[in-house]
XYZ file of C-alpha atoms in Angstrom:
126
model
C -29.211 -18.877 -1.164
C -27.088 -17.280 -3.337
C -23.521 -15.053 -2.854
C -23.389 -11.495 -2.782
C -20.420 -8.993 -2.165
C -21.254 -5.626 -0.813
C -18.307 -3.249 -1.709
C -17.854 -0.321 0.698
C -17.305 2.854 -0.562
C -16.645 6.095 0.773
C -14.501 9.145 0.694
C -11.315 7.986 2.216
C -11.620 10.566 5.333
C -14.772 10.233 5.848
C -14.027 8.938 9.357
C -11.253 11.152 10.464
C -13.354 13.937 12.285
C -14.788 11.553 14.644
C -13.949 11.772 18.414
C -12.921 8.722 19.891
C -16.638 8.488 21.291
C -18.255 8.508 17.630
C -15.616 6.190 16.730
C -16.043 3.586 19.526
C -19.998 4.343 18.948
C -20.032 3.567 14.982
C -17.188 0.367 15.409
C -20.458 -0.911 18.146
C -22.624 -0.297 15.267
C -20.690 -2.507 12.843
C -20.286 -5.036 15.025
C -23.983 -5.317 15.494
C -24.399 -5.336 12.132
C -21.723 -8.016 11.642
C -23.928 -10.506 14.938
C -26.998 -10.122 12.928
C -25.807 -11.240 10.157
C -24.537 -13.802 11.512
C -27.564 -14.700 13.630
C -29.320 -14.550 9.988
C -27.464 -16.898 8.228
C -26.408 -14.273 5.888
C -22.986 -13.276 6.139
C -19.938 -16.098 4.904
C -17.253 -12.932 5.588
C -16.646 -9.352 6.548
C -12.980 -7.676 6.320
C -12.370 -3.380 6.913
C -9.098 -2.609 3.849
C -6.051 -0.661 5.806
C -5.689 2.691 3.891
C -2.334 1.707 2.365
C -1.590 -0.197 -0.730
C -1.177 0.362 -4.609
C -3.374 -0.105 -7.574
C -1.616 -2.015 -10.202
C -2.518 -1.625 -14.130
C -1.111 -2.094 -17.785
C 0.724 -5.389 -18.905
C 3.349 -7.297 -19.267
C 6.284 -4.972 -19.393
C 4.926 -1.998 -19.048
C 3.527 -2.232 -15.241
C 2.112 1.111 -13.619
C 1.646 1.312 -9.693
C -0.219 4.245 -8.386
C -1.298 5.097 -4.644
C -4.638 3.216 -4.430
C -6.545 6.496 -3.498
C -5.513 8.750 -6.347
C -9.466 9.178 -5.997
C -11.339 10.727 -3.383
C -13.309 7.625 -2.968
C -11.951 4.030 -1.454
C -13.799 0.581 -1.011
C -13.144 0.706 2.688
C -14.207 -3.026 3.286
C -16.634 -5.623 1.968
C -19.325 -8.198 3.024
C -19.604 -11.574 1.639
C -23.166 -12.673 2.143
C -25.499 -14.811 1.573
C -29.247 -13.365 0.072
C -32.282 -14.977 -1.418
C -31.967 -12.767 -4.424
C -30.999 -8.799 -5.475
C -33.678 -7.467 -3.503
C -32.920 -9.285 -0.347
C -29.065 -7.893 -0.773
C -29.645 -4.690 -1.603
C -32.097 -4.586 2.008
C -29.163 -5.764 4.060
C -27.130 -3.118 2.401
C -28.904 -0.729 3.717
C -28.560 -1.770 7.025
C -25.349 -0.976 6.946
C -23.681 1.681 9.724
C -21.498 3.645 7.371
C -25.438 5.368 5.853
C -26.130 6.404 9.525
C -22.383 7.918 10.259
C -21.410 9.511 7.239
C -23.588 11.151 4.572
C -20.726 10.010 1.790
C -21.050 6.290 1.233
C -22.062 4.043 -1.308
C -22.042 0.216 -1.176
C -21.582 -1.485 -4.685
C -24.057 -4.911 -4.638
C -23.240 -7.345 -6.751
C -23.997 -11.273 -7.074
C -21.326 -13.025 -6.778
C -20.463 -15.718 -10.477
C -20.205 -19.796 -9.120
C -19.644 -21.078 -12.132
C -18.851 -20.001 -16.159
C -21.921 -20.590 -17.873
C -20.132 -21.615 -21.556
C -17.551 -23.671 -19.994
C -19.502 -24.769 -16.801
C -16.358 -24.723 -14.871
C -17.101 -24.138 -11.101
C -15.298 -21.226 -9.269
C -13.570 -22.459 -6.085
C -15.255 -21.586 -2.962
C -12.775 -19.869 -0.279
């Protein structure tokens, strides 16, 4: 199989109307999500991002730190999973709770690079 990392994305507030209810109902949801994955063989790790933090840019020198939601969009979390291909990560994607709770997110799927194919060094596996 190979590695995958689904990037969560949504509007940083997406959540904050919720009642307590809708929030205790979509946390079930993700945990659900999380077991199945788990029962599947598919997920290596899952991890919600606290809403705090900076984003860091420029070089040597000449550092900038800005608030790390100067956007109205945030990766709230990620999934590292395992998939037989694309296809197979973009369907466990969709599976995903945040589509059935809030009409504003977007989850980035990308395959995940083992190894440098000019050097053939081998990434470290966490």
């Amino acid at each position: 199989m190979k590695e995958f990392m689904l990037l969560i994305r949504n509007e940083a507030d997406s959540k904050s109307s919720f009642s307590h209810e809708k929030n205790q109902q979509f946390l079930n949801a993700c945990k659900v999500y999380i077991e199945n994955m788990m029962e599947n063989g598919n997920l290596k790790s899952a991890q919600p991002l606290v809403r705090e933090g900076k984003m860091v840019s420029g070089t040597n020198g000449a550092w900038k730190e800005a608030p790390y939601s100067e956007n109205k969009e945030v990766i709230v979390g990620y999934y590292h999973i395992f998939a037989n291909n694309l296809e197979d990560a973009i369907a466990i994607a969709k599976g995903n709770p945040e589509f059935e709770y809030t009409t504003t997110a977007r989850i980035e799927v990308r395959p995940i690079k083992m190894r440098e194919q000019s050097t053939a060094y081998v990434y470290p596996k966490g």
